């Protein structure tokens, strides 16, 4: 009896414990679909990794067959369609281990911030999550990780102690400031350009509760609230974290009343200090314009999603952003012209936001990293929901107009996680300074010379 014939790819991928799916397989569509439905992934093969071993095996197969590789945990950053190649889904790898003595968490490749918060809360600890705890920890942190409490504690990448990463040569590496320091540098802010992270160890904050939420005014009071907020940001302590947002919310059941279907101006607040101090600090905002909804209160840190109230259901989103040097009166006027009441109720962007930067976000990391946003005092980002082709066209036009108008006030750079669909090399390079971009290209040439990791916000090898 002859032995069954194995093609090299079937033979190697058969060692993977998770599902290995190809187009046409019943579970394929669910496996490749992420939170952002704007990018439709159609890889030749998708591996549902269940362990570090599965990722190592998948990477070794990719190297042997010269197959390009992409990685997806939650797909919040899925703004670039993966065509052909191999997609590694880490969504099953959600293990989080808390060490209360060292105040650290060991977080697996597919874990969300909600998993970390749930595991850390019983110990009175919390992680540096962004505006949605539904997002994956690894992808967020590789892009630097801009937290809700960033002004108080810095970037999520600043608190990382170590990574476990599989480089494109199929090697599993442990990297920290002493071991493979160049890989450690590139993984903190350089996105996934030098390898596939299987886990990280990060410091946690001894912060069980915060004072936070949103102050909502009807949209016709946008200008009064924005000008008051902009002046206020010049006076507040570093620990006060806030963002000004213009919201045009659709009339859908997922949005609570009375916000549903409305046009709103909001200031989102997160304060890690004493609630009474926070309340006194935000008093001028509550007096700046008529407040319709006020959700600012003491909350469990694990309830952080209540601050920004981001959508929890998958949707087709068009993101974009720009780091701002400052917010002078001209910039405020331009912003209002582009997205304020004058832009009309049918303005196609769901959300346009200016976040207050500075504070700990402006201070260098204790260990050098690839984050290039420390010189920005403010940050503007936007989201449009592309439900139908005419919407997509209007959203694209409004997005381009907004950022063209705000460019004179920008640093010229973006944040890689919120950059949106990466364009040509010149566009991708905007997420970093020229020096950091060249260093990332050099590291790419060392660790990924054949550019296996070429999807998403990838840099080209030097």
PDB file of N, CA, C and O in Angstrom, residues 389-428:
ATOM      1  N   UNK A 389     -22.204  52.547  -1.458  1.00  0.00           N
ATOM      2  CA  UNK A 389     -21.213  53.233  -2.306  1.00  0.00           C
ATOM      3  C   UNK A 389     -21.320  54.768  -2.318  1.00  0.00           C
ATOM      4  O   UNK A 389     -20.288  55.438  -2.230  1.00  0.00           O
ATOM      5  N   UNK A 390     -22.527  55.373  -2.388  1.00  0.00           N
ATOM      6  CA  UNK A 390     -22.561  56.847  -2.364  1.00  0.00           C
ATOM      7  C   UNK A 390     -21.997  57.397  -1.049  1.00  0.00           C
ATOM      8  O   UNK A 390     -21.343  58.440  -1.025  1.00  0.00           O
ATOM      9  N   UNK A 391     -22.248  56.680   0.076  1.00  0.00           N
ATOM     10  CA  UNK A 391     -21.716  57.103   1.369  1.00  0.00           C
ATOM     11  C   UNK A 391     -20.194  57.112   1.324  1.00  0.00           C
ATOM     12  O   UNK A 391     -19.548  58.046   1.795  1.00  0.00           O
ATOM     13  N   UNK A 392     -19.633  56.039   0.774  1.00  0.00           N
ATOM     14  CA  UNK A 392     -18.175  55.892   0.735  1.00  0.00           C
ATOM     15  C   UNK A 392     -17.539  57.055  -0.015  1.00  0.00           C
ATOM     16  O   UNK A 392     -16.519  57.605   0.409  1.00  0.00           O
ATOM     17  N   UNK A 393     -18.160  57.455  -1.104  1.00  0.00           N
ATOM     18  CA  UNK A 393     -17.631  58.553  -1.918  1.00  0.00           C
ATOM     19  C   UNK A 393     -17.697  59.880  -1.140  1.00  0.00           C
ATOM     20  O   UNK A 393     -16.731  60.642  -1.096  1.00  0.00           O
ATOM     21  N   UNK A 394     -18.840  60.128  -0.492  1.00  0.00           N
ATOM     22  CA  UNK A 394     -19.012  61.360   0.283  1.00  0.00           C
ATOM     23  C   UNK A 394     -18.067  61.391   1.482  1.00  0.00           C
ATOM     24  O   UNK A 394     -17.491  62.438   1.812  1.00  0.00           O
ATOM     25  N   UNK A 395     -17.893  60.235   2.127  1.00  0.00           N
ATOM     26  CA  UNK A 395     -16.997  60.141   3.289  1.00  0.00           C
ATOM     27  C   UNK A 395     -15.556  60.396   2.871  1.00  0.00           C
ATOM     28  O   UNK A 395     -14.818  61.117   3.546  1.00  0.00           O
ATOM     29  N   UNK A 396     -15.165  59.819   1.749  1.00  0.00           N
ATOM     30  CA  UNK A 396     -13.797  60.018   1.260  1.00  0.00           C
ATOM     31  C   UNK A 396     -13.542  61.497   0.961  1.00  0.00           C
ATOM     32  O   UNK A 396     -12.500  62.048   1.334  1.00  0.00           O
ATOM     33  N   UNK A 397     -14.499  62.131   0.328  1.00  0.00           N
ATOM     34  CA  UNK A 397     -14.367  63.547  -0.026  1.00  0.00           C
ATOM     35  C   UNK A 397     -14.273  64.417   1.232  1.00  0.00           C
ATOM     36  O   UNK A 397     -13.415  65.293   1.345  1.00  0.00           O
ATOM     37  N   UNK A 398     -15.167  64.157   2.208  1.00  0.00           N
ATOM     38  CA  UNK A 398     -15.167  64.936   3.450  1.00  0.00           C
ATOM     39  C   UNK A 398     -13.881  64.722   4.238  1.00  0.00           C
ATOM     40  O   UNK A 398     -13.336  65.659   4.835  1.00  0.00           O
ATOM     41  N   UNK A 399     -13.385  63.480   4.231  1.00  0.00           N
ATOM     42  CA  UNK A 399     -12.144  63.161   4.939  1.00  0.00           C
ATOM     43  C   UNK A 399     -10.972  63.918   4.331  1.00  0.00           C
ATOM     44  O   UNK A 399     -10.183  64.552   5.038  1.00  0.00           O
ATOM     45  N   UNK A 400     -10.872  63.856   3.001  1.00  0.00           N
ATOM     46  CA  UNK A 400      -9.763  64.541   2.318  1.00  0.00           C
ATOM     47  C   UNK A 400      -9.827  66.049   2.554  1.00  0.00           C
ATOM     48  O   UNK A 400      -8.796  66.692   2.816  1.00  0.00           O
ATOM     49  N   UNK A 401     -11.010  66.617   2.495  1.00  0.00           N
ATOM     50  CA  UNK A 401     -11.165  68.068   2.688  1.00  0.00           C
ATOM     51  C   UNK A 401     -10.770  68.476   4.106  1.00  0.00           C
ATOM     52  O   UNK A 401     -10.091  69.491   4.311  1.00  0.00           O
ATOM     53  N   UNK A 402     -11.187  67.685   5.086  1.00  0.00           N
ATOM     54  CA  UNK A 402     -10.878  67.989   6.483  1.00  0.00           C
ATOM     55  C   UNK A 402      -9.366  68.028   6.719  1.00  0.00           C
ATOM     56  O   UNK A 402      -8.843  68.989   7.298  1.00  0.00           O
ATOM     57  N   UNK A 403      -8.667  66.991   6.243  1.00  0.00           N
ATOM     58  CA  UNK A 403      -7.229  66.900   6.547  1.00  0.00           C
ATOM     59  C   UNK A 403      -6.387  67.841   5.682  1.00  0.00           C
ATOM     60  O   UNK A 403      -5.339  68.298   6.128  1.00  0.00           O
ATOM     61  N   UNK A 404      -6.865  68.138   4.503  1.00  0.00           N
ATOM     62  CA  UNK A 404      -6.183  69.157   3.686  1.00  0.00           C
ATOM     63  C   UNK A 404      -6.277  70.512   4.374  1.00  0.00           C
ATOM     64  O   UNK A 404      -5.292  71.266   4.462  1.00  0.00           O
ATOM     65  N   UNK A 405      -7.465  70.815   4.907  1.00  0.00           N
ATOM     66  CA  UNK A 405      -7.679  72.102   5.576  1.00  0.00           C
ATOM     67  C   UNK A 405      -6.878  72.209   6.876  1.00  0.00           C
ATOM     68  O   UNK A 405      -6.368  73.279   7.221  1.00  0.00           O
ATOM     69  N   UNK A 406      -6.748  71.076   7.607  1.00  0.00           N
ATOM     70  CA  UNK A 406      -6.067  71.103   8.903  1.00  0.00           C
ATOM     71  C   UNK A 406      -4.553  70.892   8.788  1.00  0.00           C
ATOM     72  O   UNK A 406      -3.826  71.082   9.769  1.00  0.00           O
ATOM     73  N   UNK A 407      -4.072  70.535   7.591  1.00  0.00           N
ATOM     74  CA  UNK A 407      -2.639  70.230   7.398  1.00  0.00           C
ATOM     75  C   UNK A 407      -1.706  71.356   7.855  1.00  0.00           C
ATOM     76  O   UNK A 407      -0.642  71.081   8.420  1.00  0.00           O
ATOM     77  N   UNK A 408      -2.034  72.646   7.635  1.00  0.00           N
ATOM     78  CA  UNK A 408      -1.106  73.699   8.071  1.00  0.00           C
ATOM     79  C   UNK A 408      -0.833  73.695   9.579  1.00  0.00           C
ATOM     80  O   UNK A 408       0.177  74.250  10.017  1.00  0.00           O
ATOM     81  N   UNK A 409      -1.704  73.073  10.360  1.00  0.00           N
ATOM     82  CA  UNK A 409      -1.536  73.058  11.817  1.00  0.00           C
ATOM     83  C   UNK A 409      -0.938  71.735  12.299  1.00  0.00           C
ATOM     84  O   UNK A 409      -0.754  71.541  13.501  1.00  0.00           O
ATOM     85  N   UNK A 410      -0.632  70.837  11.358  1.00  0.00           N
ATOM     86  CA  UNK A 410      -0.165  69.503  11.713  1.00  0.00           C
ATOM     87  C   UNK A 410       1.344  69.399  11.784  1.00  0.00           C
ATOM     88  O   UNK A 410       2.074  70.270  11.305  1.00  0.00           O
ATOM     89  N   UNK A 411       1.797  68.295  12.371  1.00  0.00           N
ATOM     90  CA  UNK A 411       3.231  67.990  12.384  1.00  0.00           C
ATOM     91  C   UNK A 411       3.649  67.322  11.074  1.00  0.00           C
ATOM     92  O   UNK A 411       4.830  67.094  10.844  1.00  0.00           O
ATOM     93  N   UNK A 412       2.653  66.986  10.240  1.00  0.00           N
ATOM     94  CA  UNK A 412       2.929  66.239   9.010  1.00  0.00           C
ATOM     95  C   UNK A 412       2.844  64.743   9.220  1.00  0.00           C
ATOM     96  O   UNK A 412       2.961  63.974   8.272  1.00  0.00           O
ATOM     97  N   UNK A 413       2.630  64.330  10.483  1.00  0.00           N
ATOM     98  CA  UNK A 413       2.640  62.890  10.781  1.00  0.00           C
ATOM     99  C   UNK A 413       1.280  62.406  11.290  1.00  0.00           C
ATOM    100  O   UNK A 413       0.439  63.192  11.733  1.00  0.00           O
ATOM    101  N   UNK A 414       1.117  61.095  11.225  1.00  0.00           N
ATOM    102  CA  UNK A 414      -0.093  60.425  11.699  1.00  0.00           C
ATOM    103  C   UNK A 414       0.292  59.444  12.807  1.00  0.00           C
ATOM    104  O   UNK A 414       1.477  59.266  13.090  1.00  0.00           O
ATOM    105  N   UNK A 415      -0.709  58.798  13.401  1.00  0.00           N
ATOM    106  CA  UNK A 415      -0.452  57.659  14.281  1.00  0.00           C
ATOM    107  C   UNK A 415      -0.809  56.397  13.512  1.00  0.00           C
ATOM    108  O   UNK A 415      -1.889  56.309  12.925  1.00  0.00           O
ATOM    109  N   UNK A 416       0.097  55.429  13.522  1.00  0.00           N
ATOM    110  CA  UNK A 416      -0.035  54.273  12.639  1.00  0.00           C
ATOM    111  C   UNK A 416      -1.351  53.517  12.873  1.00  0.00           C
ATOM    112  O   UNK A 416      -1.975  53.063  11.911  1.00  0.00           O
ATOM    113  N   UNK A 417      -1.817  53.407  14.105  1.00  0.00           N
ATOM    114  CA  UNK A 417      -3.045  52.641  14.384  1.00  0.00           C
ATOM    115  C   UNK A 417      -4.294  53.282  13.799  1.00  0.00           C
ATOM    116  O   UNK A 417      -5.280  52.596  13.529  1.00  0.00           O
ATOM    117  N   UNK A 418      -4.284  54.614  13.645  1.00  0.00           N
ATOM    118  CA  UNK A 418      -5.489  55.329  13.226  1.00  0.00           C
ATOM    119  C   UNK A 418      -5.253  56.017  11.875  1.00  0.00           C
ATOM    120  O   UNK A 418      -6.045  56.832  11.431  1.00  0.00           O
ATOM    121  N   UNK A 419      -4.163  55.647  11.223  1.00  0.00           N
ATOM    122  CA  UNK A 419      -3.769  56.251   9.952  1.00  0.00           C
ATOM    123  C   UNK A 419      -4.845  56.050   8.889  1.00  0.00           C
ATOM    124  O   UNK A 419      -5.047  56.894   8.028  1.00  0.00           O
ATOM    125  N   UNK A 420      -5.553  54.920   8.961  1.00  0.00           N
ATOM    126  CA  UNK A 420      -6.487  54.560   7.897  1.00  0.00           C
ATOM    127  C   UNK A 420      -5.785  53.720   6.845  1.00  0.00           C
ATOM    128  O   UNK A 420      -4.655  53.278   7.028  1.00  0.00           O
ATOM    129  N   UNK A 421      -6.434  53.512   5.734  1.00  0.00           N
ATOM    130  CA  UNK A 421      -5.870  52.655   4.683  1.00  0.00           C
ATOM    131  C   UNK A 421      -4.507  53.185   4.244  1.00  0.00           C
ATOM    132  O   UNK A 421      -4.413  54.325   3.780  1.00  0.00           O
ATOM    133  N   UNK A 422      -3.448  52.374   4.409  1.00  0.00           N
ATOM    134  CA  UNK A 422      -2.125  52.859   4.009  1.00  0.00           C
ATOM    135  C   UNK A 422      -2.013  52.981   2.494  1.00  0.00           C
ATOM    136  O   UNK A 422      -2.426  52.094   1.756  1.00  0.00           O
ATOM    137  N   UNK A 423      -1.474  54.116   2.047  1.00  0.00           N
ATOM    138  CA  UNK A 423      -1.322  54.357   0.612  1.00  0.00           C
ATOM    139  C   UNK A 423       0.051  53.944   0.122  1.00  0.00           C
ATOM    140  O   UNK A 423       0.560  52.882   0.486  1.00  0.00           O
ATOM    141  N   UNK A 424       0.678  54.802  -0.678  1.00  0.00           N
ATOM    142  CA  UNK A 424       2.009  54.490  -1.200  1.00  0.00           C
ATOM    143  C   UNK A 424       3.048  54.664  -0.088  1.00  0.00           C
ATOM    144  O   UNK A 424       2.726  54.998   1.044  1.00  0.00           O
ATOM    145  N   UNK A 425       4.317  54.448  -0.462  1.00  0.00           N
ATOM    146  CA  UNK A 425       5.366  54.475   0.561  1.00  0.00           C
ATOM    147  C   UNK A 425       5.459  55.833   1.256  1.00  0.00           C
ATOM    148  O   UNK A 425       5.630  55.916   2.474  1.00  0.00           O
ATOM    149  N   UNK A 426       5.295  56.901   0.492  1.00  0.00           N
ATOM    150  CA  UNK A 426       5.367  58.238   1.071  1.00  0.00           C
ATOM    151  C   UNK A 426       4.248  58.437   2.112  1.00  0.00           C
ATOM    152  O   UNK A 426       4.459  59.039   3.165  1.00  0.00           O
ATOM    153  N   UNK A 427       3.077  57.911   1.796  1.00  0.00           N
ATOM    154  CA  UNK A 427       1.953  58.027   2.725  1.00  0.00           C
ATOM    155  C   UNK A 427       2.202  57.191   3.988  1.00  0.00           C
ATOM    156  O   UNK A 427       1.995  57.664   5.107  1.00  0.00           O
ATOM    157  N   UNK A 428       2.666  55.958   3.835  1.00  0.00           N
ATOM    158  CA  UNK A 428       2.921  55.085   4.985  1.00  0.00           C
ATOM    159  C   UNK A 428       3.970  55.688   5.910  1.00  0.00           C
ATOM    160  O   UNK A 428       3.891  55.575   7.136  1.00  0.00           O
TER     161      UNK A 428
END
